[in-house]
C-alpha positions as protocol buffer text, in pm:
chain_id: "A"
residue {
  index: 1
  type: MET
  ca { x: 1842 y: 1438 z: 1702 }
}
residue {
  index: 2
  type: ALA
  ca { x: 2084 y: 1676 z: 1536 }
}
residue {
  index: 3
  type: GLU
  ca { x: 1917 y: 1817 z: 1224 }
}
residue {
  index: 4
  type: TYR
  ca { x: 1695 y: 1519 z: 1149 }
}
residue {
  index: 5
  type: TYR
  ca { x: 1361 y: 1488 z: 1325 }
}
residue {
  index: 6
  type: PHE
  ca { x: 1228 y: 1133 z: 1340 }
}
residue {
  index: 7
  type: LYS
  ca { x: 875 y: 1237 z: 1443 }
}
residue {
  index: 8
  type: GLU
  ca { x: 851 y: 1468 z: 1142 }
}
residue {
  index: 9
  type: PHE
  ca { x: 941 y: 1176 z: 914 }
}
residue {
  index: 10
  type: GLU
  ca { x: 691 y: 944 z: 1087 }
}
residue {
  index: 11
  type: ASP
  ca { x: 416 y: 1201 z: 1035 }
}
residue {
  index: 12
  type: TYR
  ca { x: 514 y: 1231 z: 668 }
}
residue {
  index: 13
  type: VAL
  ca { x: 497 y: 852 z: 614 }
}
residue {
  index: 14
  type: LYS
  ca { x: 162 y: 839 z: 793 }
}
residue {
  index: 15
  type: SER
  ca { x: 29 y: 1111 z: 559 }
}
residue {
  index: 16
  type: LEU
  ca { x: 137 y: 900 z: 259 }
}
residue {
  index: 17
  type: CYS
  ca { x: -45 y: 600 z: 408 }
}
residue {
  index: 18
  type: ILE
  ca { x: -362 y: 807 z: 433 }
}
residue {
  index: 19
  type: LYS
  ca { x: -331 y: 931 z: 73 }
}
residue {
  index: 20
  type: HIS
  ca { x: -230 y: 609 z: -108 }
}
residue {
  index: 21
  type: LYS
  ca { x: -536 y: 442 z: -263 }
}
residue {
  index: 22
  type: ASP
  ca { x: -420 y: 86 z: -184 }
}
residue {
  index: 23
  type: VAL
  ca { x: -326 y: 165 z: 176 }
}
residue {
  index: 24
  type: LEU
  ca { x: -593 y: 412 z: 298 }
}
residue {
  index: 25
  type: HIS
  ca { x: -489 y: 442 z: 662 }
}
residue {
  index: 26
  type: ASP
  ca { x: -746 y: 556 z: 915 }
}
residue {
  index: 27
  type: ASP
  ca { x: -662 y: 564 z: 1288 }
}
residue {
  index: 28
  type: THR
  ca { x: -994 y: 415 z: 1399 }
}
residue {
  index: 29
  type: THR
  ca { x: -1127 y: 182 z: 1130 }
}
residue {
  index: 30
  type: ARG
  ca { x: -843 y: 77 z: 902 }
}
residue {
  index: 31
  type: ARG
  ca { x: -501 y: 96 z: 1062 }
}
residue {
  index: 32
  type: ALA
  ca { x: -232 y: 67 z: 796 }
}
residue {
  index: 33
  type: PHE
  ca { x: 49 y: 280 z: 942 }
}
residue {
  index: 34
  type: ILE
  ca { x: 231 y: 105 z: 1226 }
}
residue {
  index: 35
  type: ARG
  ca { x: 515 y: 226 z: 1447 }
}
residue {
  index: 36
  type: PHE
  ca { x: 693 y: -82 z: 1583 }
}
residue {
  index: 37
  type: GLN
  ca { x: 801 y: 124 z: 1884 }
}
residue {
  index: 38
  type: SER
  ca { x: 434 y: 182 z: 1968 }
}
residue {
  index: 39
  type: GLY
  ca { x: 266 y: -97 z: 2162 }
}
residue {
  index: 40
  type: GLU
  ca { x: -72 y: 54 z: 2078 }
}
residue {
  index: 41
  type: ASP
  ca { x: -1 y: 36 z: 1704 }
}
residue {
  index: 42
  type: VAL
  ca { x: 127 y: -322 z: 1717 }
}
residue {
  index: 43
  type: GLU
  ca { x: -163 y: -438 z: 1936 }
}
residue {
  index: 44
  type: SER
  ca { x: -412 y: -293 z: 1686 }
}
residue {
  index: 45
  type: ILE
  ca { x: -298 y: -526 z: 1407 }
}
residue {
  index: 46
  type: PRO
  ca { x: -530 y: -820 z: 1485 }
}
residue {
  index: 47
  type: ASN
  ca { x: -828 y: -592 z: 1552 }
}
residue {
  index: 48
  type: ASN
  ca { x: -858 y: -327 z: 1283 }
}
residue {
  index: 49
  type: ALA
  ca { x: -558 y: -350 z: 1053 }
}
residue {
  index: 50
  type: GLY
  ca { x: -602 y: -316 z: 681 }
}
residue {
  index: 51
  type: SER
  ca { x: -472 y: -586 z: 448 }
}
residue {
  index: 52
  type: VAL
  ca { x: -177 y: -360 z: 358 }
}
residue {
  index: 53
  type: LEU
  ca { x: 55 y: -231 z: 631 }
}
residue {
  index: 54
  type: VAL
  ca { x: 338 y: 20 z: 622 }
}
residue {
  index: 55
  type: VAL
  ca { x: 556 y: -30 z: 928 }
}
residue {
  index: 56
  type: ILE
  ca { x: 835 y: 192 z: 1058 }
}
residue {
  index: 57
  type: ASP
  ca { x: 1046 y: -101 z: 1169 }
}
residue {
  index: 58
  type: ASN
  ca { x: 1392 y: 14 z: 1260 }
}
residue {
  index: 59
  type: PHE
  ca { x: 1594 y: 328 z: 1321 }
}
residue {
  index: 60
  type: THR
  ca { x: 1973 y: 309 z: 1334 }
}
residue {
  index: 61
  type: GLY
  ca { x: 2265 y: 546 z: 1303 }
}
residue {
  index: 62
  type: ARG
  ca { x: 2640 y: 563 z: 1275 }
}
residue {
  index: 63
  type: ALA
  ca { x: 2914 y: 822 z: 1253 }
}
residue {
  index: 64
  type: ILE
  ca { x: 3053 y: 889 z: 905 }
}
residue {
  index: 65
  type: GLY
  ca { x: 3353 y: 1080 z: 779 }
}
residue {
  index: 66
  type: THR
  ca { x: 3620 y: 1226 z: 1002 }
}
residue {
  index: 67
  type: VAL
  ca { x: 3570 y: 1353 z: 1355 }
}
residue {
  index: 68
  type: ASP
  ca { x: 3618 y: 1708 z: 1226 }
}
residue {
  index: 69
  type: GLU
  ca { x: 3336 y: 1663 z: 974 }
}
residue {
  index: 70
  type: ALA
  ca { x: 3095 y: 1569 z: 1258 }
}
residue {
  index: 71
  type: ARG
  ca { x: 2846 y: 1382 z: 1040 }
}
residue {
  index: 72
  type: LEU
  ca { x: 2599 y: 1104 z: 1113 }
}
residue {
  index: 73
  type: GLN
  ca { x: 2416 y: 867 z: 885 }
}
residue {
  index: 74
  type: GLN
  ca { x: 2077 y: 772 z: 1022 }
}
residue {
  index: 75
  type: GLN
  ca { x: 1872 y: 500 z: 860 }
}
residue {
  index: 76
  type: VAL
  ca { x: 1505 y: 420 z: 890 }
}
residue {
  index: 77
  type: SER
  ca { x: 1351 y: 97 z: 761 }
}
residue {
  index: 78
  type: LEU
  ca { x: 999 y: 81 z: 625 }
}
residue {
  index: 79
  type: LEU
  ca { x: 819 y: -249 z: 577 }
}
residue {
  index: 80
  type: PHE
  ca { x: 550 y: -272 z: 311 }
}
residue {
  index: 81
  type: VAL
  ca { x: 357 y: -590 z: 386 }
}
residue {
  index: 82
  type: VAL
  ca { x: 35 y: -750 z: 268 }
}
residue {
  index: 83
  type: ASN
  ca { x: -174 y: -1000 z: 462 }
}
residue {
  index: 84
  type: VAL
  ca { x: -198 y: -1340 z: 297 }
}
residue {
  index: 85
  type: ALA
  ca { x: -532 y: -1513 z: 335 }
}
residue {
  index: 86
  type: VAL
  ca { x: -534 y: -1843 z: 148 }
}
residue {
  index: 87
  type: THR
  ca { x: -883 y: -1932 z: 31 }
}
residue {
  index: 88
  type: ASP
  ca { x: -809 y: -2184 z: -245 }
}
residue {
  index: 89
  type: GLY
  ca { x: -530 y: -2376 z: -71 }
}
residue {
  index: 90
  type: ASN
  ca { x: -253 y: -2240 z: -294 }
}
residue {
  index: 91
  type: MET
  ca { x: -21 y: -2064 z: -49 }
}
residue {
  index: 92
  type: TYR
  ca { x: 256 y: -2010 z: -308 }
}
residue {
  index: 93
  type: VAL
  ca { x: 32 y: -1811 z: -542 }
}
residue {
  index: 94
  type: ALA
  ca { x: -109 y: -1607 z: -252 }
}
residue {
  index: 95
  type: VAL
  ca { x: 240 y: -1521 z: -122 }
}
residue {
  index: 96
  type: GLU
  ca { x: 365 y: -1429 z: -470 }
}
residue {
  index: 97
  type: SER
  ca { x: 64 y: -1203 z: -520 }
}
residue {
  index: 98
  type: ALA
  ca { x: 123 y: -1037 z: -181 }
}
residue {
  index: 99
  type: LEU
  ca { x: 492 y: -983 z: -259 }
}
residue {
  index: 100
  type: GLN
  ca { x: 407 y: -824 z: -594 }
}
residue {
  index: 101
  type: LYS
  ca { x: 144 y: -595 z: -442 }
}
residue {
  index: 102
  type: ALA
  ca { x: 377 y: -493 z: -157 }
}
residue {
  index: 103
  type: MET
  ca { x: 659 y: -421 z: -403 }
}
residue {
  index: 104
  type: ASN
  ca { x: 430 y: -207 z: -620 }
}
residue {
  index: 105
  type: ILE
  ca { x: 318 y: -4 z: -318 }
}
residue {
  index: 106
  type: MET
  ca { x: 676 y: 32 z: -195 }
}
residue {
  index: 107
  type: PHE
  ca { x: 783 y: 177 z: -530 }
}
residue {
  index: 108
  type: ASP
  ca { x: 477 y: 405 z: -534 }
}
residue {
  index: 109
  type: PHE
  ca { x: 605 y: 542 z: -201 }
}
residue {
  index: 110
  type: TYR
  ca { x: 960 y: 563 z: -341 }
}
residue {
  index: 111
  type: ALA
  ca { x: 844 y: 764 z: -644 }
}
residue {
  index: 112
  type: ARG
  ca { x: 633 y: 994 z: -426 }
}
residue {
  index: 113
  type: MET
  ca { x: 923 y: 1051 z: -183 }
}
residue {
  index: 114
  type: ILE
  ca { x: 1159 y: 1140 z: -467 }
}
residue {
  index: 115
  type: ARG
  ca { x: 902 y: 1383 z: -610 }
}
residue {
  index: 116
  type: ASP
  ca { x: 839 y: 1537 z: -267 }
}
residue {
  index: 117
  type: MET
  ca { x: 1214 y: 1564 z: -199 }
}
residue {
  index: 118
  type: GLN
  ca { x: 1268 y: 1744 z: -530 }
}
residue {
  index: 119
  type: ASN
  ca { x: 978 y: 1981 z: -467 }
}
residue {
  index: 120
  type: ASP
  ca { x: 1061 y: 2067 z: -103 }
}
residue {
  index: 121
  type: ASP
  ca { x: 1425 y: 2077 z: -3 }
}
residue {
  index: 122
  type: CYS
  ca { x: 1351 y: 2170 z: 360 }
}
residue {
  index: 123
  type: GLY
  ca { x: 1087 y: 1910 z: 450 }
}
residue {
  index: 124
  type: PRO
  ca { x: 1122 y: 1570 z: 619 }
}
residue {
  index: 125
  type: LEU
  ca { x: 1325 y: 1432 z: 326 }
}
residue {
  index: 126
  type: ARG
  ca { x: 1581 y: 1713 z: 316 }
}
residue {
  index: 127
  type: PHE
  ca { x: 1873 y: 1492 z: 419 }
}
residue {
  index: 128
  type: LEU
  ca { x: 1768 y: 1177 z: 231 }
}
residue {
  index: 129
  type: MET
  ca { x: 2047 y: 1003 z: 41 }
}
residue {
  index: 130
  type: ALA
  ca { x: 1821 y: 869 z: -235 }
}
residue {
  index: 131
  type: ASP
  ca { x: 2114 y: 715 z: -425 }
}
residue {
  index: 132
  type: GLN
  ca { x: 2185 y: 488 z: -125 }
}
residue {
  index: 133
  type: MET
  ca { x: 1835 y: 353 z: -64 }
}
residue {
  index: 134
  type: ASN
  ca { x: 1799 y: -27 z: -47 }
}
residue {
  index: 135
  type: PHE
  ca { x: 1503 y: -252 z: -127 }
}
residue {
  index: 136
  type: PHE
  ca { x: 1466 y: -623 z: -52 }
}
residue {
  index: 137
  type: PRO
  ca { x: 1203 y: -885 z: 28 }
}
residue {
  index: 138
  type: VAL
  ca { x: 1120 y: -942 z: 393 }
}
residue {
  index: 139
  type: ASP
  ca { x: 1185 y: -1290 z: 527 }
}
residue {
  index: 140
  type: GLY
  ca { x: 828 y: -1379 z: 601 }
}
residue {
  index: 141
  type: PRO
  ca { x: 581 y: -1421 z: 726 }
}
residue {
  index: 142
  type: VAL
  ca { x: 585 y: -1131 z: 972 }
}
residue {
  index: 143
  type: LEU
  ca { x: 316 y: -994 z: 1204 }
}
residue {
  index: 144
  type: GLU
  ca { x: -18 y: -1164 z: 1126 }
}
residue {
  index: 145
  type: ASN
  ca { x: 84 y: -1369 z: 818 }
}
residue {
  index: 146
  type: HIS
  ca { x: 210 y: -1067 z: 621 }
}
residue {
  index: 147
  type: TYR
  ca { x: 462 y: -1083 z: 337 }
}
residue {
  index: 148
  type: GLY
  ca { x: 634 y: -798 z: 160 }
}
residue {
  index: 149
  type: TRP
  ca { x: 933 y: -573 z: 109 }
}
residue {
  index: 150
  type: GLN
  ca { x: 1166 y: -354 z: 313 }
}
residue {
  index: 151
  type: MET
  ca { x: 1293 y: -13 z: 206 }
}
residue {
  index: 152
  type: ASP
  ca { x: 1592 y: 134 z: 391 }
}
residue {
  index: 153
  type: LEU
  ca { x: 1625 y: 512 z: 375 }
}
residue {
  index: 154
  type: PRO
  ca { x: 1959 y: 667 z: 478 }
}
residue {
  index: 155
  type: PHE
  ca { x: 1982 y: 1030 z: 587 }
}
residue {
  index: 156
  type: ASN
  ca { x: 2312 y: 1217 z: 629 }
}
residue {
  index: 157
  type: VAL
  ca { x: 2297 y: 1488 z: 894 }
}
residue {
  index: 158
  type: ASN
  ca { x: 2526 y: 1701 z: 1106 }
}
residue {
  index: 159
  type: ALA
  ca { x: 2613 y: 1548 z: 1442 }
}
residue {
  index: 160
  type: PRO
  ca { x: 2510 y: 1745 z: 1749 }
}
residue {
  index: 161
  type: ALA
  ca { x: 2775 y: 1985 z: 1871 }
}
residue {
  index: 162
  type: TYR
  ca { x: 2929 y: 1961 z: 2216 }
}
residue {
  index: 163
  type: ASN
  ca { x: 2731 y: 2174 z: 2460 }
}
residue {
  index: 164
  type: ALA
  ca { x: 2939 y: 2274 z: 2765 }
}
residue {
  index: 165
  type: ASP
  ca { x: 2625 y: 2393 z: 2946 }
}
residue {
  index: 166
  type: LYS
  ca { x: 2512 y: 2030 z: 2977 }
}
residue {
  index: 167
  type: TRP
  ca { x: 2815 y: 1925 z: 3184 }
}
residue {
  index: 168
  type: ASN
  ca { x: 2936 y: 1988 z: 3538 }
}
residue {
  index: 169
  type: VAL
  ca { x: 3312 y: 2056 z: 3534 }
}
């Protein structure tokens, strides 16, 4: 899509999930990176998901600026969620602990993304509008009794140009 490549960003987030010590994604034994658009990923949650999940949840876009500027803002939402397993009967404490852990991991990812963006201005974060990122708790539970946080990442890109070769007339 235009200058922003969603697959490239997905691969980047997956690489962070593999590298982060509290997430430790592995495709076969400990799935922690989930694409909501992927039935295979979602179906793997009950079988081999780790206790921490990073989910690419939503991808939206809108036109910004004037028509002559031809700009788009695309936004991707990442969920950072932790499974809550109550063993002592105190659900409130378990949920609060999960929310804190998810928030800490989310901000670990935030700090890493900012560092990576500053070190590589042509990678998957090249159009990130870091000053417009949003963070908020997820209304839970979601998935398999997971609680956590959502991070919205906006990217400003050039809109695709009109291509006359694509049209009859």
